[in-house]
Short mmCIF file of C-alpha atoms in Angstrom, two decimals:
data_model
loop_
_atom_site.label_atom_id
_atom_site.label_comp_id
_atom_site.label_asym_id
_atom_site.label_seq_id
_atom_site.Cartn_x
_atom_site.Cartn_y
_atom_site.Cartn_z
CA VAL A 21 23.79 42.71 -29.82
CA VAL A 22 24.04 44.85 -26.99
CA HIS A 23 26.64 47.97 -27.77
CA ALA A 24 29.09 47.68 -25.53
CA PRO A 25 29.95 51.03 -24.05
CA LEU A 26 26.25 51.54 -23.25
CA PHE A 27 26.17 47.49 -21.34
CA LEU A 28 28.93 48.88 -19.45
CA HIS A 29 27.65 52.15 -18.54
CA HIS A 30 24.90 50.31 -17.20
CA PHE A 31 25.89 46.88 -15.57
CA ALA A 32 25.60 46.41 -11.95
CA SER A 33 25.74 43.23 -9.19
CA ASP A 34 23.57 44.22 -6.85
CA ARG A 35 24.05 40.45 -4.91
CA ARG A 36 20.01 39.90 -5.22
CA HIS A 37 20.95 36.39 -6.62
CA MET A 38 22.85 35.45 -3.47
CA LYS A 39 19.35 36.29 -1.53
CA ASP A 40 16.37 34.41 -0.44
CA ALA A 41 13.02 35.46 -0.71
CA ASP A 42 13.26 36.86 2.28
CA GLY A 43 16.33 38.76 1.73
CA ASN A 44 18.63 36.41 3.57
CA TRP A 45 21.87 35.40 2.33
CA ILE A 46 22.23 32.04 0.90
CA SER A 47 25.41 31.41 1.37
CA PRO A 48 27.92 34.09 2.90
CA PRO A 49 28.84 37.48 0.33
CA PRO A 50 32.03 37.93 -1.04
CA THR A 51 34.21 40.39 0.84
CA SER A 52 34.82 42.43 -2.42
CA ASN A 53 32.51 44.87 -3.50
CA PRO A 54 30.00 43.93 -5.79
CA ILE A 55 30.57 44.26 -9.72
CA VAL A 56 29.82 47.95 -11.33
CA GLY A 57 30.22 49.56 -14.81
CA VAL A 58 31.88 52.95 -15.34
#
């Protein structure tokens, strides 16, 4: 169980999972900004 305010404060998606080992995009990234917490 994670305390929700703490989780939301530190949550971010930097899209590393969308790149290969050399740092190239596997697919074109979304045009929207990455998700970040409050």
